[in-house]
């Protein structure tokens, strides 16, 4: 398999997994409803994504870097909202 096909497979996989995360992030940003979000799960998820990002950087695997950079930004934003709105959208 040539390197080009390997990279395009990575970009396709990265695009699909990152895009699958966007609807949940968008819903959370729009409603500010974080009651159904587990702080522990998102914390571990964000750490895992950060490690995937570091792994991609070390390998210079740009599909991993791009997808995990975007996903990490979304996960951190959701974590921040969870901490800010943990009592509900009206409580600040």
Coordinates of N, CA, C and O in Angstrom, one line a residue:
X1 N 0.9 -1.2 0.0 CA 0.0 0.0 0.0 C 0.9 1.2 0.0 O 1.8 1.3 0.8
X2 N 0.6 2.2 -0.9 CA 1.5 3.4 -0.9 C 1.2 4.3 0.2 O 0.1 4.3 0.8
X3 N 2.1 5.2 0.5 CA 2.0 6.1 1.6 C 0.8 7.0 1.4 O 0.1 7.4 2.4
X4 N 0.5 7.4 0.2 CA -0.7 8.3 0.0 C -2.0 7.7 0.4 O -2.8 8.4 1.0
X5 N -2.2 6.4 0.1 CA -3.4 5.7 0.5 C -3.5 5.6 2.0 O -4.6 5.7 2.6
X6 N -2.4 5.3 2.6 CA -2.3 5.2 4.1 C -2.8 6.5 4.7 O -3.6 6.6 5.6
X7 N -2.2 7.6 4.2 CA -2.6 9.0 4.8 C -4.0 9.3 4.5 O -4.7 9.8 5.4
X8 N -4.5 9.0 3.3 CA -5.9 9.3 3.0 C -6.9 8.4 3.9 O -7.9 8.9 4.3
X9 N -6.5 7.2 4.2 CA -7.3 6.4 5.1 C -7.3 7.0 6.5 O -8.4 7.0 7.1
X10 N -6.2 7.5 6.9 CA -6.1 8.2 8.2 C -6.9 9.4 8.2 O -7.6 9.7 9.2
X11 N -6.9 10.2 7.2 CA -7.7 11.4 7.1 C -9.2 11.1 7.1 O -10.0 11.8 7.8
X12 N -9.6 10.1 6.4 CA -11.0 9.7 6.4 C -11.4 9.2 7.8 O -12.5 9.6 8.3
X13 N -10.6 8.3 8.4 CA -11.0 7.9 9.7 C -11.0 9.0 10.7 O -11.9 9.1 11.6
X14 N -10.0 9.9 10.7 CA -10.0 11.1 11.6 C -11.2 12.0 11.4 O -11.8 12.4 12.3
X15 N -11.6 12.2 10.1 CA -12.7 13.1 9.8 C -14.0 12.5 10.4 O -14.8 13.2 11.0
X16 N -14.2 11.2 10.2 CA -15.4 10.5 10.6 C -15.5 10.5 12.2 O -16.6 10.9 12.7
X17 N -14.4 10.2 12.8 CA -14.5 10.1 14.3 C -14.7 11.5 14.9 O -15.4 11.7 15.9
X18 N -14.0 12.5 14.3 CA -14.1 13.9 14.8 C -15.5 14.4 14.6 O -16.1 15.1 15.4
X19 N -16.0 14.2 13.4 CA -17.3 14.7 13.0 C -18.4 14.0 13.9 O -19.4 14.7 14.2
X20 N -18.2 12.8 14.3 CA -19.2 12.1 15.1 C -19.3 12.8 16.5 O -20.3 12.7 17.2
X21 N -18.2 13.5 16.9 CA -18.2 14.1 18.2 C -18.9 15.5 18.2 O -19.4 16.0 19.2
X22 N -18.9 16.1 17.0 CA -19.4 17.5 16.9 C -20.9 17.7 17.3 O -21.2 18.7 18.0
X23 N -21.8 16.8 16.9 CA -23.2 17.0 17.3 C -23.4 17.1 18.9 O -24.2 18.0 19.3
X24 N -22.7 16.3 19.6 CA -22.8 16.4 21.1 C -22.2 17.7 21.6 O -22.8 18.3 22.5
X25 N -21.1 18.1 21.0 CA -20.5 19.3 21.5 C -21.4 20.5 21.1 O -21.6 21.4 21.9
X26 N -21.9 20.5 19.9 CA -22.8 21.6 19.5 C -24.1 21.7 20.4 O -24.5 22.8 20.8
X27 N -24.7 20.5 20.7 CA -25.8 20.5 21.6 C -25.5 21.1 23.0 O -26.3 21.9 23.5
X28 N -24.3 20.7 23.5 CA -23.9 21.2 24.8 C -23.7 22.7 24.7 O -24.1 23.4 25.7
X29 N -23.0 23.2 23.7 CA -22.8 24.6 23.6 C -24.1 25.4 23.5 O -24.2 26.4 24.1
X30 N -25.0 24.8 22.7 CA -26.3 25.5 22.4 C -27.2 25.6 23.7 O -27.7 26.6 24.0
X31 N -27.3 24.5 24.4 CA -28.2 24.4 25.5 C -27.6 24.7 26.8 O -28.3 25.0 27.8
X32 N -26.3 24.5 26.9 CA -25.5 24.7 28.2 C -26.0 23.6 29.2 O -25.8 23.8 30.4
X33 N -26.7 22.6 28.8 CA -27.2 21.5 29.6 C -26.1 20.5 29.7 O -25.8 19.7 28.8
X34 N -25.5 20.4 30.9 CA -24.4 19.4 31.1 C -24.7 18.4 32.1 O -23.8 17.6 32.6
X35 N -26.0 18.3 32.5 CA -26.4 17.3 33.5 C -26.1 15.9 33.0 O -25.8 15.0 33.9
X36 N -26.2 15.6 31.8 CA -25.9 14.2 31.3 C -24.5 13.9 31.0 O -24.1 12.9 30.5
X37 N -23.6 14.9 31.3 CA -22.2 14.7 31.0 C -21.4 14.3 32.2 O -21.5 14.9 33.3
X38 N -20.7 13.3 32.1 CA -19.9 12.8 33.2 C -18.5 13.5 33.2 O -17.7 13.4 32.3
X39 N -18.2 14.2 34.3 CA -17.0 14.9 34.5 C -15.8 13.9 34.4 O -14.8 14.2 33.7
X40 N -15.9 12.8 35.1 CA -14.8 11.8 35.1 C -14.6 11.2 33.7 O -13.4 11.1 33.2
X41 N -15.7 10.9 33.0 CA -15.5 10.4 31.6 C -14.9 11.4 30.7 O -13.9 11.0 29.9
X42 N -15.3 12.6 30.7 CA -14.7 13.6 29.8 C -13.3 13.9 30.2 O -12.5 14.3 29.3
X43 N -13.0 13.9 31.5 CA -11.6 14.1 31.9 C -10.7 13.1 31.4 O -9.6 13.4 30.8
X44 N -11.1 11.8 31.5 CA -10.3 10.7 31.0 C -10.2 10.7 29.5 O -9.2 10.5 28.9
X45 N -11.4 11.1 28.9 CA -11.4 11.2 27.4 C -10.4 12.2 26.9 O -9.7 12.0 26.0
X46 N -10.5 13.4 27.5 CA -9.6 14.5 27.1 C -8.1 14.1 27.3 O -7.3 14.4 26.4
X47 N -7.8 13.4 28.4 CA -6.4 13.0 28.6 C -6.0 12.0 27.5 O -4.9 12.1 26.9
X48 N -6.9 11.1 27.2 CA -6.6 10.1 26.1 C -6.4 10.8 24.8 O -5.5 10.5 24.0
X49 N -7.3 11.7 24.5 CA -7.1 12.5 23.2 C -5.8 13.3 23.2 O -5.1 13.3 22.1
X50 N -5.5 13.9 24.3 CA -4.2 14.6 24.4 C -3.0 13.7 24.1 O -2.0 14.1 23.4
X51 N -3.1 12.5 24.7 CA -2.0 11.5 24.4 C -2.0 11.1 22.9 O -0.9 10.9 22.4
X52 N -3.2 10.9 22.3 CA -3.2 10.6 20.9 C -2.6 11.7 20.1 O -1.9 11.5 19.1
X53 N -2.9 12.9 20.5 CA -2.3 14.1 19.8 C -0.8 14.1 20.0 O -0.1 14.3 19.0
X54 N -0.3 13.8 21.2 CA 1.2 13.8 21.4 C 1.8 12.7 20.5 O 2.8 12.8 19.9
X55 N 1.1 11.5 20.5 CA 1.6 10.4 19.7 C 1.7 10.8 18.2 O 2.6 10.5 17.5
X56 N 0.6 11.4 17.7 CA 0.6 11.9 16.3 C 1.7 12.9 16.0 O 2.4 12.8 15.0
X57 N 2.0 13.8 17.0 CA 3.1 14.8 16.8 C 4.4 14.0 16.8 O 5.3 14.4 15.9
X58 N 4.6 13.1 17.6 CA 5.9 12.4 17.7 C 6.1 11.6 16.4 O 7.2 11.5 15.9
X59 N 5.1 11.0 15.8 CA 5.2 10.3 14.6 C 5.1 11.2 13.3 O 5.3 10.7 12.2
X60 N 4.7 12.4 13.5 CA 4.4 13.3 12.4 C 3.3 12.8 11.5 O 3.3 12.8 10.3
X61 N 2.3 12.2 12.2 CA 1.1 11.6 11.5 C 0.1 12.7 11.6 O -0.7 12.8 12.5
X62 N 0.0 13.5 10.5 CA -0.9 14.7 10.5 C -2.3 14.3 10.6 O -3.1 15.1 11.2
X63 N -2.8 13.2 10.1 CA -4.3 12.9 10.3 C -4.6 12.8 11.8 O -5.6 13.3 12.3
X64 N -3.7 12.2 12.6 CA -3.9 12.0 14.0 C -3.8 13.4 14.7 O -4.6 13.7 15.6
X65 N -2.8 14.2 14.3 CA -2.7 15.5 14.9 C -3.9 16.4 14.6 O -4.4 17.0 15.5
X66 N -4.3 16.5 13.4 CA -5.5 17.3 13.0 C -6.7 16.9 13.8 O -7.4 17.7 14.4
X67 N -7.1 15.6 13.7 CA -8.3 15.1 14.3 C -8.3 15.3 15.8 O -9.2 15.7 16.4
X68 N -7.2 14.9 16.4 CA -7.1 14.9 17.9 C -6.9 16.4 18.4 O -7.4 16.7 19.5
X69 N -6.4 17.3 17.6 CA -6.3 18.7 18.0 C -7.7 19.3 18.1 O -8.1 20.0 19.1
X70 N -8.5 19.0 17.1 CA -9.9 19.5 17.0 C -10.7 18.9 18.2 O -11.4 19.6 18.9
X71 N -10.6 17.6 18.3 CA -11.4 16.9 19.3 C -11.0 17.3 20.7 O -11.9 17.5 21.6
X72 N -9.7 17.5 20.9 CA -9.3 17.9 22.3 C -9.8 19.3 22.6 O -10.3 19.6 23.7
X73 N -9.8 20.2 21.6 CA -10.4 21.6 21.8 C -11.9 21.5 22.2 O -12.3 22.1 23.2
X74 N -12.6 20.6 21.5 CA -14.0 20.5 21.8 C -14.2 19.8 23.2 O -15.1 20.3 24.0
X75 N -13.4 18.8 23.5 CA -13.6 18.1 24.8 C -13.2 19.1 26.0 O -13.9 19.1 27.0
X76 N -12.2 19.9 25.8 CA -11.8 20.9 26.8 C -12.9 21.9 27.0 O -13.3 22.3 28.1
X77 N -13.5 22.3 25.9 CA -14.6 23.3 26.0 C -15.8 22.7 26.7 O -16.4 23.4 27.6
X78 N -16.1 21.4 26.5 CA -17.2 20.8 27.2 C -16.9 20.6 28.7 O -17.7 20.8 29.5
X79 N -15.6 20.2 29.0 CA -15.2 20.1 30.4 C -15.4 21.5 31.1 O -15.8 21.5 32.2
X80 N -15.0 22.5 30.4 CA -15.1 23.9 31.0 C -16.5 24.2 31.3 O -16.9 24.7 32.3
X81 N -17.4 23.9 30.3 CA -18.8 24.1 30.5 C -19.4 23.3 31.7 O -20.2 23.7 32.4
X82 N -18.9 22.0 31.8 CA -19.4 21.1 32.8 C -19.0 21.8 34.2 O -19.8 21.8 35.1
X83 N -17.8 22.3 34.3 CA -17.4 22.9 35.6 C -18.2 24.2 35.8 O -18.6 24.5 37.0
X84 N -18.4 25.0 34.8 CA -19.1 26.3 34.9 C -20.6 26.1 35.2 O -21.2 26.8 36.0
X85 N -21.3 25.2 34.5 CA -22.7 25.1 34.5 C -23.2 23.8 35.3 O -24.2 23.3 35.0
X86 N -22.4 23.3 36.2 CA -22.7 22.0 36.8 C -24.1 22.0 37.6 O -24.7 21.0 37.7
X87 N -24.5 23.2 38.0 CA -25.8 23.3 38.7 C -27.0 23.6 37.7 O -28.1 23.6 38.2
X88 N -26.7 23.7 36.5 CA -27.7 24.0 35.5 C -27.3 25.3 34.7 O -26.5 26.0 35.1
X89 N -28.0 25.5 33.5 CA -27.6 26.6 32.6 C -27.8 27.9 33.3 O -27.2 28.9 33.0
X90 N -28.8 28.1 34.2 CA -29.1 29.4 34.7 C -28.1 29.8 35.9 O -27.9 30.9 36.1
X91 N -27.5 28.8 36.5 CA -26.6 29.0 37.6 C -25.2 29.4 37.1 O -24.7 28.7 36.3
X92 N -24.7 30.5 37.5 CA -23.4 30.9 37.1 C -22.5 31.2 38.2 O -22.5 31.9 39.1

